[in-house]
Amino acid sequence: MRIAFALCSWGFGHATRSMPLIRRLVKDGHQVDVICSGRPLEFLKKNMSDSVDYVSFPEPPNPFSGSGSNFTLNLAATLPSLVMSVVKERKRFNRYFLKTRPDLVVSDSRYGIDTSKAPSFLISHQLRFMSPAVFKPLNFTELLNRCFRNYRKLIVPDFDKGNISGDLSHNLKLTNKERVEYIGVLSDFCKKPEKEDIDYLISISGPEPTRTDLEKKIFEQIDSLEGNVVVSLGKTGSSSPLVRGNVQVYNYMDKDTRENIMNRAKIVVSRSGYSTIMDLYVLQKKALYIPTPGQTEQEYLARHLKDKGISDFVSQDRLDISENLAAAKRYKGFTKRYDVKKSVDNFMDVIFESK
């Protein structure tokens, strides 16, 4: 069977979380066309090699780029071009579809990738938006789900019960719940019996200029941390670390290095992007989250996990790394052991039983 598998390219999270699904499809003998662009596309080519075919589609404008403090204004400014780009993407995909005739379509948050001519499925952990003021669900935004009529199922990478995405994809009011399938969390990492000999892993990421602002703030305070510290800058370049006293600094970590270091870390400092949270769930880690400024999804998730007693968070402008980490250690972290293969099996059941 030929399967078109499209990925949002606004960051690496959609690519990394979908890799176990793509690998399973290939393993089961399906021909997979991966539709992606930019750095995530290059990442996939490096990690998936020639086991799949690659199709480059231009990415719609990213409302998460630019200054975090102006995120709402940036979203409003990009919305018209975002809508037009989705329309253009749908036309581009229709041309691709007529040429290649895939038997099935999967889209991880690429809203212009669907068709009425073949079974189509949407993967998303955000079925509605949060109010930026009080972090309450904006139920009316669920109406957007009705625009995605071609998707037979809305596949949520979370649990129905004991969930981690909260009101982003649960307690839905205006969505047909029969269309929603919770398959469990997705991650390309595995829990391994490594000795936890790294006291702090600090992962710096996100759009500019907020990424660089966080990097500066971290290094202004990092000397206050005792023990073994590893910092990932989220840049391209050499994968060899620069050693500075008790601190190792990586510009770039390949997948194996990152998996090893995350397994060895006692606590992780990172953005509260949903794919990162799923990684930490699978690795059973404690965390201190620093949401990307102005991204209400990340701010909501960080607050939601704090309210559940799982992890702590701090806003970027109030970061006191030593004090905040001391508080974060008192939270329980993720403790449940989970095998992502269960989520992959659930995904396969959904897309092939819903045909």
Coordinates of C-alpha atoms in Angstrom, one line a residue:
M1 CA 0.0 0.0 0.0
R2 CA 1.2 3.5 -0.8
I3 CA 0.9 6.0 2.1
A4 CA 1.4 9.7 2.0
F5 CA 2.6 10.9 5.5
A6 CA 2.8 14.6 5.9
L7 CA 4.6 16.4 8.8
C8 CA 4.4 20.0 10.1
S9 CA 7.9 21.5 9.7
W10 CA 7.7 24.3 12.2
G11 CA 10.0 22.4 14.5
F12 CA 11.5 18.9 15.0
G13 CA 8.8 17.6 17.3
H14 CA 6.4 16.4 14.7
A15 CA 9.2 14.6 12.8
T16 CA 10.6 12.9 15.9
R17 CA 7.3 11.8 17.3
S18 CA 6.1 10.4 13.9
M19 CA 9.3 8.4 13.2
P20 CA 8.1 5.3 15.1
L21 CA 4.9 5.3 13.1
I22 CA 6.7 5.7 9.8
R23 CA 9.2 2.9 10.7
R24 CA 6.3 0.6 11.5
L25 CA 4.6 1.3 8.2
V26 CA 7.9 0.6 6.3
K27 CA 8.5 -2.6 8.4
D28 CA 5.0 -3.8 7.4
G29 CA 5.9 -3.5 3.7
H30 CA 4.1 -0.2 2.9
Q31 CA 5.6 2.4 0.5
V32 CA 5.7 5.7 2.4
D33 CA 6.0 9.2 0.9
V34 CA 7.1 11.6 3.5
I35 CA 5.9 15.2 2.8
C36 CA 8.0 17.7 4.8
S37 CA 10.4 20.6 4.3
G38 CA 13.3 22.5 5.8
R39 CA 15.5 21.2 8.6
P40 CA 13.0 18.5 9.7
L41 CA 13.2 17.1 6.2
E42 CA 17.0 17.0 6.4
F43 CA 16.7 15.4 9.8
L44 CA 14.5 12.7 8.5
K45 CA 16.7 12.0 5.5
K46 CA 19.6 11.6 7.9
N47 CA 17.7 9.3 10.2
M48 CA 15.4 7.4 7.9
S49 CA 17.9 7.2 4.9
D50 CA 16.3 5.7 1.8
S51 CA 13.7 3.6 3.5
V52 CA 11.1 6.1 2.4
D53 CA 10.6 8.6 -0.4
Y54 CA 10.7 12.3 0.3
V55 CA 8.4 15.0 -1.1
S56 CA 9.2 18.7 -0.3
F57 CA 6.2 21.0 0.1
P58 CA 6.7 24.6 1.1
E59 CA 5.7 25.1 4.8
P60 CA 2.9 27.6 5.7
P61 CA 4.1 30.7 7.6
N62 CA 5.0 30.0 11.2
P63 CA 3.0 32.1 13.7
F64 CA 5.4 31.0 16.4
S65 CA 8.4 32.7 14.9
G66 CA 9.5 36.2 16.0
S67 CA 9.2 37.8 19.3
G68 CA 7.3 35.8 21.9
S69 CA 5.9 39.0 23.6
N70 CA 4.1 39.8 20.3
F71 CA 2.9 36.3 19.6
T72 CA -0.8 37.2 19.5
L73 CA -0.1 40.1 17.1
N74 CA 2.1 37.9 15.0
L75 CA -0.6 35.2 14.8
A76 CA -3.1 37.8 13.7
A77 CA -0.7 39.2 11.1
T78 CA 0.1 35.8 9.7
L79 CA -3.4 34.3 9.8
P80 CA -4.5 35.5 6.3
S81 CA -1.3 34.2 4.6
L82 CA -1.6 31.0 6.7
V83 CA -5.1 30.4 5.5
M84 CA -4.1 31.1 1.9
S85 CA -1.0 28.8 2.2
V86 CA -3.3 26.0 3.4
V87 CA -5.5 26.5 0.4
K88 CA -2.5 26.4 -1.9
E89 CA -1.1 23.4 -0.1
R90 CA -4.4 21.5 -0.7
K91 CA -4.2 22.3 -4.4
R92 CA -0.5 21.2 -4.5
F93 CA -1.4 18.0 -2.7
N94 CA -4.3 17.3 -5.1
R95 CA -1.8 17.5 -8.0
Y96 CA 0.5 15.1 -6.1
F97 CA -2.4 12.8 -5.4
L98 CA -3.6 12.6 -9.0
K99 CA 0.0 11.8 -10.0
T100 CA 0.8 9.2 -7.4
R101 CA -2.6 7.9 -6.2
P102 CA -1.7 7.0 -2.5
D103 CA -4.0 4.5 -0.9
L104 CA -4.0 6.3 2.4
V105 CA -3.1 9.8 3.8
V106 CA -1.8 10.7 7.3
S107 CA -1.1 14.3 8.3
D108 CA 0.7 15.3 11.4
S109 CA -0.7 18.9 11.8
R110 CA -0.4 19.7 8.0
Y111 CA -4.0 20.9 7.5
G112 CA -3.8 21.2 3.8
I113 CA -2.9 17.5 3.4
D114 CA -6.1 15.6 3.0
T115 CA -8.5 14.2 0.3
S116 CA -11.9 12.8 -0.1
K117 CA -10.6 10.3 -2.5
A118 CA -8.7 8.1 0.0
P119 CA -8.9 7.5 3.8
S120 CA -7.3 10.5 5.5
F121 CA -6.2 10.9 9.1
L122 CA -5.1 13.9 11.2
I123 CA -2.6 13.5 14.1
S124 CA -2.8 16.4 16.6
H125 CA -2.6 17.0 20.3
Q126 CA -4.4 20.4 20.1
L127 CA -8.0 20.1 19.2
R128 CA -8.8 23.5 20.6
F129 CA -6.9 26.6 21.7
M130 CA -6.3 28.2 25.1
S131 CA -7.2 31.7 26.2
P132 CA -3.9 33.6 26.6
A133 CA -5.2 35.5 29.6
V134 CA -6.6 32.8 31.9
F135 CA -5.5 29.6 30.2
K136 CA -9.1 28.3 29.9
P137 CA -10.2 26.4 26.8
L138 CA -11.8 28.4 24.0
N139 CA -14.5 25.9 23.2
F140 CA -15.6 27.7 20.1
T141 CA -12.2 27.0 18.5
E142 CA -13.3 23.3 18.4
L143 CA -15.5 24.4 15.5
L144 CA -12.3 24.4 13.4
N145 CA -12.3 20.6 13.7
R146 CA -15.5 20.6 11.6
C147 CA -13.6 22.2 8.7
F148 CA -11.5 19.0 8.5
R149 CA -14.3 16.9 7.1
N150 CA -12.0 14.7 5.0
Y151 CA -10.2 13.3 8.0
R152 CA -11.9 10.1 9.1
K153 CA -10.3 10.2 12.5
L154 CA -8.6 12.8 14.6
I155 CA -5.7 10.9 16.2
V156 CA -4.4 12.3 19.5
P157 CA -1.0 11.2 20.8
D158 CA -2.1 11.0 24.4
F159 CA -4.1 8.8 26.8
D160 CA -7.9 9.0 27.2
K161 CA -7.4 8.6 31.0
G162 CA -4.4 9.8 32.9
N163 CA -3.7 12.3 30.1
I164 CA -0.9 14.8 29.8
S165 CA -2.3 17.3 27.3
G166 CA -5.3 18.3 29.5
D167 CA -7.9 20.6 27.9
L168 CA -6.0 20.9 24.7
S169 CA -7.5 17.6 23.5
H170 CA -9.8 16.4 26.3
N171 CA -13.2 17.5 27.9
L172 CA -14.3 18.4 24.4
K173 CA -17.6 20.2 24.0
L174 CA -18.2 20.8 20.3
T175 CA -16.3 17.9 18.7
N176 CA -17.8 14.6 17.6
K177 CA -16.1 12.3 20.0
E178 CA -16.5 9.3 17.8
R179 CA -14.0 10.9 15.4
V180 CA -11.4 11.2 18.2
E181 CA -8.9 8.4 18.9
Y182 CA -6.5 8.5 21.8
I183 CA -3.6 6.2 21.0
G184 CA -1.1 7.0 23.8
V185 CA 2.1 9.1 23.8
L186 CA 4.7 9.0 21.0
S187 CA 8.4 9.3 21.2
D188 CA 11.5 8.0 19.3
F189 CA 13.3 7.5 22.6
C190 CA 13.5 4.4 24.8
K191 CA 14.0 4.1 28.6
K192 CA 17.3 2.5 29.2
P193 CA 19.0 1.3 32.4
E194 CA 21.7 4.0 32.4
K195 CA 23.3 5.4 35.6
E196 CA 21.9 8.9 36.2
D197 CA 25.3 10.6 36.4
I198 CA 24.2 13.9 34.9
D199 CA 22.7 16.2 37.4
Y200 CA 21.2 18.7 35.0
L201 CA 20.5 18.6 31.3
I202 CA 19.6 22.0 29.9
S203 CA 18.0 21.9 26.5
I204 CA 17.8 25.3 24.8
S205 CA 15.4 25.6 21.8
G206 CA 12.6 27.5 20.2
P207 CA 12.3 30.3 17.7
E208 CA 14.6 33.3 17.6
P209 CA 15.2 35.7 19.2
T210 CA 13.7 34.0 22.3
R211 CA 16.1 31.0 21.9
T212 CA 19.2 33.3 22.1
D213 CA 17.7 35.3 24.9
L214 CA 17.3 32.1 26.9
E215 CA 20.8 31.0 26.1
K216 CA 22.2 34.3 27.4
K217 CA 20.2 34.0 30.6
I218 CA 21.2 30.4 31.2
F219 CA 25.0 31.1 30.9
E220 CA 24.7 34.2 33.1
Q221 CA 23.5 31.9 35.9
I222 CA 25.1 28.5 35.1
D223 CA 28.1 28.8 37.4
S224 CA 25.6 28.6 40.4
L225 CA 24.9 24.9 39.5
E226 CA 27.0 22.2 41.2
G227 CA 27.5 18.7 39.8
N228 CA 27.6 17.5 36.2
V229 CA 25.8 19.8 33.8
V230 CA 25.1 19.3 30.1
V231 CA 23.8 22.0 27.8
S232 CA 22.3 21.5 24.4
L233 CA 22.1 24.7 22.3
G234 CA 19.8 23.4 19.6
K235 CA 22.1 24.7 16.8
T236 CA 23.7 23.1 13.8
G237 CA 27.4 22.4 13.6
S238 CA 29.8 20.1 15.5
S239 CA 28.5 17.4 17.7
S240 CA 31.6 17.4 19.8
P241 CA 31.1 19.0 23.3
L242 CA 32.9 22.0 24.6
V243 CA 34.0 21.4 28.2
R244 CA 33.9 24.3 30.6
G245 CA 34.6 23.2 34.2
N246 CA 31.6 21.0 35.2
V247 CA 29.6 22.0 32.1
Q248 CA 29.6 20.2 28.7
V249 CA 28.1 22.3 25.9
Y250 CA 26.8 20.7 22.7
N251 CA 25.9 22.8 19.7
Y252 CA 24.2 19.8 18.2
M253 CA 23.3 16.3 19.5
D254 CA 22.5 13.5 17.2
K255 CA 19.6 11.2 18.1
D256 CA 21.7 8.5 19.8
T257 CA 23.7 11.1 21.9
R258 CA 20.6 12.9 23.0
E259 CA 18.8 9.7 24.0
N260 CA 21.8 8.6 26.0
I261 CA 22.2 11.9 27.8
M262 CA 18.5 12.2 28.5
N263 CA 18.5 8.7 30.0
R264 CA 21.4 9.7 32.2
A265 CA 20.0 13.1 33.4
K266 CA 18.4 13.4 36.8
I267 CA 16.4 16.4 35.8
V268 CA 15.8 18.2 32.5
V269 CA 15.4 21.9 31.8
S270 CA 13.5 22.5 28.6
R271 CA 10.7 24.2 26.7
S272 CA 7.3 22.7 27.4
G273 CA 6.6 21.7 23.8
Y274 CA 4.3 18.7 23.7
S275 CA 6.8 16.4 21.9
T276 CA 9.4 17.1 24.5
I277 CA 6.9 16.4 27.3
M278 CA 6.1 13.0 25.6
D279 CA 9.9 12.2 25.5
L280 CA 10.2 12.9 29.2
Y281 CA 7.1 10.8 29.9
V282 CA 8.7 7.8 28.2
L283 CA 12.0 8.4 29.9
Q284 CA 10.3 8.9 33.3
K285 CA 12.0 12.2 34.1
K286 CA 11.6 15.2 36.3
A287 CA 11.7 18.5 34.6
L288 CA 11.8 22.3 34.9
Y289 CA 9.9 23.8 32.0
I290 CA 10.5 27.3 30.6
P291 CA 7.7 27.9 28.1
T292 CA 8.5 29.8 25.0
P293 CA 7.3 33.4 25.8
G294 CA 3.8 34.1 24.3
Q295 CA 3.1 30.5 23.2
T296 CA -0.1 29.8 25.1
E297 CA 0.0 26.1 24.3
Q298 CA 3.4 25.7 26.1
E299 CA 2.3 28.0 28.9
Y300 CA -0.8 26.0 29.4
L301 CA 0.9 22.6 29.3
A302 CA 3.6 23.7 31.9
R303 CA 0.9 25.0 34.2
H304 CA -1.2 21.9 33.7
L305 CA 1.7 19.6 34.7
K306 CA 2.5 21.7 37.7
D307 CA -1.2 21.6 38.9
K308 CA -0.9 17.7 38.6
G309 CA 2.2 17.8 40.8
I310 CA 4.3 16.3 38.0
S311 CA 6.8 19.2 37.3
D312 CA 7.5 22.8 37.9
F313 CA 7.9 25.7 35.5
V314 CA 9.1 29.3 35.4
S315 CA 8.7 32.1 32.9
Q316 CA 11.8 33.0 30.9
D317 CA 11.9 36.5 32.3
R318 CA 11.8 35.3 35.9
L319 CA 14.4 32.5 35.6
D320 CA 16.6 31.9 38.7
I321 CA 18.1 28.6 37.6
S322 CA 19.5 27.5 41.0
E323 CA 16.4 28.4 43.0
N324 CA 14.0 27.1 40.3
L325 CA 15.8 23.7 40.0
A326 CA 15.7 23.3 43.8
A327 CA 12.0 23.7 43.7
A328 CA 11.5 21.4 40.6
K329 CA 13.3 18.5 42.4
R330 CA 10.4 18.4 44.8
Y331 CA 8.0 17.4 42.1
K332 CA 7.3 13.7 41.4
G333 CA 8.1 13.8 37.7
F334 CA 6.8 11.1 35.3
T335 CA 6.9 7.7 37.0
K336 CA 4.9 5.4 34.8
R337 CA 6.8 3.0 32.6
Y338 CA 5.4 2.9 29.1
D339 CA 6.2 1.2 25.8
V340 CA 5.6 3.3 22.8
K341 CA 5.0 0.2 20.8
K342 CA 1.5 0.2 22.3
S343 CA 0.8 3.6 20.8
V344 CA 2.1 2.4 17.4
D345 CA -0.1 -0.6 17.5
N346 CA -3.1 1.6 18.4
F347 CA -2.2 3.9 15.5
M348 CA -2.1 1.0 13.0
D349 CA -5.5 -0.3 14.3
V350 CA -7.1 3.1 13.8
I351 CA -5.9 3.8 10.2
F352 CA -6.5 0.3 8.9
E353 CA -9.7 -0.5 10.7
S354 CA -11.2 2.9 9.7
K355 CA -10.7 2.4 6.0

